[in-house]
Tab-separated table of C-alpha atoms and ligand atoms in Angstrom:
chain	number	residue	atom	x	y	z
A	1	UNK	CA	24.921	58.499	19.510
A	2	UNK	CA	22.932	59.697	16.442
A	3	UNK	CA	19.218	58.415	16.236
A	4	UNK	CA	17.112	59.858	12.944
A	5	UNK	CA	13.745	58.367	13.120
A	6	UNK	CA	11.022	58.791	9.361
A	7	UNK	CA	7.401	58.721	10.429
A	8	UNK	CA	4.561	60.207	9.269
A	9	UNK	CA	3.270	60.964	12.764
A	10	UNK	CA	6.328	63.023	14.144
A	11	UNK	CA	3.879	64.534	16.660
A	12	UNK	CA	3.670	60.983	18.312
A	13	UNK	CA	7.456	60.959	18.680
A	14	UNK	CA	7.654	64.978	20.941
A	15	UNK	CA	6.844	64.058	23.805
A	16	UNK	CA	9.191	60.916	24.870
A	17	UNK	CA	12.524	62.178	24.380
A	18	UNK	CA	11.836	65.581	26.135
A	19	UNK	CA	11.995	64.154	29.537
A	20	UNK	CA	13.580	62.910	32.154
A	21	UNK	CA	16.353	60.283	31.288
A	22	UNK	CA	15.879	61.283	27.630
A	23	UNK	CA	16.077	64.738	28.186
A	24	UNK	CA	19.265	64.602	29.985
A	25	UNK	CA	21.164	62.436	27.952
A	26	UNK	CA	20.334	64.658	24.859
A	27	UNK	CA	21.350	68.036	26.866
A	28	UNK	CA	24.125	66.353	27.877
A	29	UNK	CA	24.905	65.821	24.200
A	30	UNK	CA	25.383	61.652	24.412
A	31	UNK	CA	22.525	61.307	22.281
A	32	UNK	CA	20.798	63.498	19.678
A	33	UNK	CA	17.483	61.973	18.395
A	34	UNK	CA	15.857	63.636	14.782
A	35	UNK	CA	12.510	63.272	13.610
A	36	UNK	CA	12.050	63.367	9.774
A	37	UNK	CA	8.540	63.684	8.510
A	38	UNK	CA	7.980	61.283	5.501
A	39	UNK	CA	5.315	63.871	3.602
A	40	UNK	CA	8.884	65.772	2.991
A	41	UNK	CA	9.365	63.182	0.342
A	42	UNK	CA	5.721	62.300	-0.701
A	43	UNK	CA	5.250	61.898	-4.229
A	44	UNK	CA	2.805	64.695	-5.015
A	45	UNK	CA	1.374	68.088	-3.625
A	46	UNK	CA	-1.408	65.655	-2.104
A	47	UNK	CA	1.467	64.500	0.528
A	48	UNK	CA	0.938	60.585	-0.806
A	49	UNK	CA	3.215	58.395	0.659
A	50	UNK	CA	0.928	55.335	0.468
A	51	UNK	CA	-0.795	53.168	-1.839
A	52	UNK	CA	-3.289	50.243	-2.563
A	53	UNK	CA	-1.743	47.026	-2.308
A	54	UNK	CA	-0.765	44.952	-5.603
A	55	UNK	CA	-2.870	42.045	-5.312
A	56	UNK	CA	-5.939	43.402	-3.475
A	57	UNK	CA	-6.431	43.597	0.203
A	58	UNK	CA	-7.593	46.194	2.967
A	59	UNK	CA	-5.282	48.850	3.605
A	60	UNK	CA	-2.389	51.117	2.241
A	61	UNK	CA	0.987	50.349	2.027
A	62	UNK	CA	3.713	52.552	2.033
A	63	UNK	CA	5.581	53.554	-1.003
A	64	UNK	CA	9.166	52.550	-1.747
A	65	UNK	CA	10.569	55.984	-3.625
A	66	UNK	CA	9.520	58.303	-0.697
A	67	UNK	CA	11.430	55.838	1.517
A	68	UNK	CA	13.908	55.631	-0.493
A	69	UNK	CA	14.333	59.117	-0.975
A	70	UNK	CA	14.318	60.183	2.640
A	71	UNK	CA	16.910	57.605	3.287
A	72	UNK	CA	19.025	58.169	0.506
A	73	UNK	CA	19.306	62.059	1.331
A	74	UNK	CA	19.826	60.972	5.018
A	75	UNK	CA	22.656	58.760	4.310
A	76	UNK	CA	24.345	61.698	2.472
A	77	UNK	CA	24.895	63.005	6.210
A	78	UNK	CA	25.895	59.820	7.888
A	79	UNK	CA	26.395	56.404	7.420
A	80	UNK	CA	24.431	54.440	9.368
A	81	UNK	CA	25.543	51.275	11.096
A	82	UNK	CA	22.283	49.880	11.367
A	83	UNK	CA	18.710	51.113	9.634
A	84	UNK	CA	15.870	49.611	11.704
A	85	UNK	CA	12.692	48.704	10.929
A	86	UNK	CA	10.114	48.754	13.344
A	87	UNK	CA	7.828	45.408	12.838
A	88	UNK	CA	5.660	43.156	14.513
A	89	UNK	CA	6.876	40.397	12.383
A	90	UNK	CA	10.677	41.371	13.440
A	91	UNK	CA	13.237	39.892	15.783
A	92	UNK	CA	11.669	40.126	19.441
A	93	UNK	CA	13.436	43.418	20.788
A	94	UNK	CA	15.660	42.800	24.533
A	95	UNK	CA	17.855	43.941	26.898
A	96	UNK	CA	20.969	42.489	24.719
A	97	UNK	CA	19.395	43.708	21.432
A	98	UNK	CA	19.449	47.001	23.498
A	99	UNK	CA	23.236	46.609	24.914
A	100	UNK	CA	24.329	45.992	21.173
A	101	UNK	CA	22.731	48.596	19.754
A	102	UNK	CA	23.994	50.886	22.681
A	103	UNK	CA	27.132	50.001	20.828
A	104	UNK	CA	26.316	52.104	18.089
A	105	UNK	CA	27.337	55.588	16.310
A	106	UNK	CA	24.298	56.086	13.654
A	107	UNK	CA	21.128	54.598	14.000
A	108	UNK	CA	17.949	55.081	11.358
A	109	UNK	CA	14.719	54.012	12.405
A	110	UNK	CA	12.047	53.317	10.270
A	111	UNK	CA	8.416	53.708	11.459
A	112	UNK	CA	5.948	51.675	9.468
A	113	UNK	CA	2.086	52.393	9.280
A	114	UNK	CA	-0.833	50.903	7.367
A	115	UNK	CA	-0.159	47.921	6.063
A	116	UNK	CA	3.507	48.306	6.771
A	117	UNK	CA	6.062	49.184	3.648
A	118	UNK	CA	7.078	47.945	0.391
A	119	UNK	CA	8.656	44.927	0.742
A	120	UNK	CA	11.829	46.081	-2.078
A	121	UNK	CA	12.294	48.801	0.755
A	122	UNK	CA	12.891	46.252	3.410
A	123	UNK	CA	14.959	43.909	1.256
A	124	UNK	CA	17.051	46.909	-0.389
A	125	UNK	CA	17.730	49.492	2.731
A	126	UNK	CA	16.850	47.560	6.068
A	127	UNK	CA	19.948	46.041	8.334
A	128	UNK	CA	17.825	44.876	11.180
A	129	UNK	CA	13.562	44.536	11.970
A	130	UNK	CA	12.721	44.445	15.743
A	131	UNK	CA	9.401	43.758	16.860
A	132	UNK	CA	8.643	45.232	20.776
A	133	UNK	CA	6.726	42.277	21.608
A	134	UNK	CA	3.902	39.693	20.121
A	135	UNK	CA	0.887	42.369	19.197
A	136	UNK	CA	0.188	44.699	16.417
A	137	UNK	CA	0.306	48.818	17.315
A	138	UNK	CA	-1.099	51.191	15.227
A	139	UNK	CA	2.244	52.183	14.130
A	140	UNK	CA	5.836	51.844	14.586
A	141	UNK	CA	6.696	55.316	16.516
A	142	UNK	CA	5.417	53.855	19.844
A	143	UNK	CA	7.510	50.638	19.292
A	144	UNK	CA	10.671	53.052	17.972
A	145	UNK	CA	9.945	55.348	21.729
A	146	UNK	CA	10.620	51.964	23.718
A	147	UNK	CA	13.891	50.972	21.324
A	148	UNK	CA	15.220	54.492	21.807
A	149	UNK	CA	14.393	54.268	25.463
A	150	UNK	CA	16.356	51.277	26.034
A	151	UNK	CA	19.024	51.918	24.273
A	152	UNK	CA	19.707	55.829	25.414
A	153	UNK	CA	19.804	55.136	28.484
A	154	UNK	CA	22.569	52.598	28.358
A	155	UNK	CA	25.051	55.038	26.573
A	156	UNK	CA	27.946	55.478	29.413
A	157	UNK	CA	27.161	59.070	31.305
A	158	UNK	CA	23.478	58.922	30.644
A	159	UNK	CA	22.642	57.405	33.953
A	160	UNK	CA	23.666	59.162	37.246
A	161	UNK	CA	25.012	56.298	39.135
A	162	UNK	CA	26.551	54.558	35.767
A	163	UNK	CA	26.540	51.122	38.162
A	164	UNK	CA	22.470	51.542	38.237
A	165	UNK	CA	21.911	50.134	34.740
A	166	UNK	CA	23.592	47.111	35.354
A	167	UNK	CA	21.668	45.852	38.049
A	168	UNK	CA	18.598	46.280	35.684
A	169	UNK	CA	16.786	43.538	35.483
A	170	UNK	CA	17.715	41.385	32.454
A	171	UNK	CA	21.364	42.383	32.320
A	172	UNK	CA	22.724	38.975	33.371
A	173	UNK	CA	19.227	36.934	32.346
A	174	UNK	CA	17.646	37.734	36.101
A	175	UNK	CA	14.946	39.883	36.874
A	176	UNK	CA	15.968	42.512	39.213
A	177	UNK	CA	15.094	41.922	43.017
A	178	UNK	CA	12.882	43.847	45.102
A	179	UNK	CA	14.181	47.274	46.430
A	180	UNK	CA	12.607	49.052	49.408
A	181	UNK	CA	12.767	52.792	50.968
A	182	UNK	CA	11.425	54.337	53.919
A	183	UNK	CA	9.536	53.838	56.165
A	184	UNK	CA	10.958	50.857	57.234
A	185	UNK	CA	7.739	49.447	58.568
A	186	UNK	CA	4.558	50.457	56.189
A	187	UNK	CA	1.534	49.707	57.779
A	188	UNK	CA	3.477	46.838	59.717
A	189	UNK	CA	4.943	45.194	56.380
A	190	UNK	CA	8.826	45.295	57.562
A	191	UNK	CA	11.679	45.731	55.131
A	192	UNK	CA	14.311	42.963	55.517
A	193	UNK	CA	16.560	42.939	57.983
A	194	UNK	CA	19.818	42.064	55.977
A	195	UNK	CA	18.883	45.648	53.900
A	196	UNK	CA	18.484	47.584	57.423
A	197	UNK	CA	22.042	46.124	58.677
A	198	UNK	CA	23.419	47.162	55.110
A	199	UNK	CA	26.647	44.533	55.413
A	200	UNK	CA	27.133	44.824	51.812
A	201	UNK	CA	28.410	41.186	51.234
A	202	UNK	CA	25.526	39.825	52.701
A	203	UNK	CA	23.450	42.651	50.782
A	204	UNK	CA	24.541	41.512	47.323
A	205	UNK	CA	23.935	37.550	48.474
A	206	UNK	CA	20.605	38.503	49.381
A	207	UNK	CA	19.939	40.241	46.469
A	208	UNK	CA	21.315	37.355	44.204
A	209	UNK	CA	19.216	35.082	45.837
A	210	UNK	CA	16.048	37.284	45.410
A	211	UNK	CA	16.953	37.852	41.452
A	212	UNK	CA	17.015	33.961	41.310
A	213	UNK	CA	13.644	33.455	43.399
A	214	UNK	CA	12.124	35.832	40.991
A	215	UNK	CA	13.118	34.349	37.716
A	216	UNK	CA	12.542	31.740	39.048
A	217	UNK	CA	8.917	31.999	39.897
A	218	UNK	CA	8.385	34.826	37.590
A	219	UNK	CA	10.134	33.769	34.230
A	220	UNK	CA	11.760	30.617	34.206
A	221	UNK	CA	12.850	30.445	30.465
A	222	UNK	CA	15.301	33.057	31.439
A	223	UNK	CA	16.942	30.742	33.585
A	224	UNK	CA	17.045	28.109	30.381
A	225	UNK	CA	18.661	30.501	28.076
B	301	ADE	N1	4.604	48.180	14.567
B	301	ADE	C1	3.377	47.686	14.816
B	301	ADE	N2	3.411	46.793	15.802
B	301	ADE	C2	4.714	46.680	16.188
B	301	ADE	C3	5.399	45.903	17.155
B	301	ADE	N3	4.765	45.020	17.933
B	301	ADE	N4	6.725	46.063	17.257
B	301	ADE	C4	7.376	46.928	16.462
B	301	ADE	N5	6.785	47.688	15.535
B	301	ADE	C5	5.471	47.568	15.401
């Protein structure tokens, strides 16, 4: 899987992808993830990529030609099955927005700041917007680290034990249940017996159960969906 991310803070963007998970599944070649810095395509020697906002208000907004640009010259490489923007006021970003997107060849994300970006841009270019969750960040590379997160590490051969991801919480609507290592008696706090025996049958019951208990108590709307 291709990922090419714009921003105008690539800096933000170094550090999550060169480690552990990340960092394998790009040496391992299953994922390649590009950072292109808007101020290639700014509109002047001054680097602009923003403006004032038509109507009045506080803050910039970003331009529509050097978004258009970048994208334009990056869709001369690939064609892109989906070109994301990151939002607040997007579709609420999961763990089966992540399997779907897992799905894909070519991704483009889109990292907003300011304001956010011209709304022709979004109406024109954008496929998708996915917000991370209900609050506003001070820009979208954060929210684009936790989308390319979730979705890297579902690509088959990423994960060591390719059975691990699916008992993620989430993946069937339950949160995942509690897991345990040794010691197995910390400070007189005793891991379950039915893990100790290790019958797997009754293993997996117990872990069922535990999945429910959790959602349950934990977050029942799961349980409505
Ligand atoms: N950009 C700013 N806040 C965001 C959020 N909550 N999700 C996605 N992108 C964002």
């Amino acid at each position: 899987m291709n990922i090419d991310i714009i921003t105008v803070v690539p800096e933000l963007l170094d550090s999550p992808f060169s480690h552990s998970i990340m960092k394998r599944a790009r040496d391992k070649g299953l994922l390649t993830v590009q950072m292109h810095n808007l101020r290639k395509w700014a509109i002047n020697k001054h680097m602009q990529v923003d403006d004032y906002q038509f109507g009045g208000g506080a803050g910039m907004v970003m331009m529509p030609e050097p978004l258009a640009n970048a994208i334009d010259e990056l869709q001369q490489e690939k064609k892109y099955d989906e070109i994301i923007f990151l939002t607040p006021d997007g579709e609420r970003f999961n763990q089966k927005a992540a399997n779907q997107l897992s799905l894909k060849e070519n991704i483009l994300l889109i990292c907003g700041h300011y304001k956010g970006i011209d709304e022709r841009i979004r109406k024109q270019y954008v496929t998708k917007e996915i917000s991370i969750g209900d609050y506003v960040l001070s820009g979208g590379e954060l929210a684009a680290a936790v989308v390319v997160d979730a979705i890297g590490r579902l690509i088959p051969g990423v994960l060591n034990d390719e059975t691990s991801a699916l008992f993620d919480s989430f993946q069937d609507n339950l949160l995942a249940p509690p897991v345990y290592t040794r010691p197995a008696d910390f400070r007189g706090d005793k891991v379950p017996d039915i893990l100790i025996q290790g019958d797997p049958k009754k293993v997996e019951e117990w872990r069922h159960e535990q999945s429910l208990l959790r959602t349950r108590e934990r977050r029942p709307d799961l349980l409505d969906d």
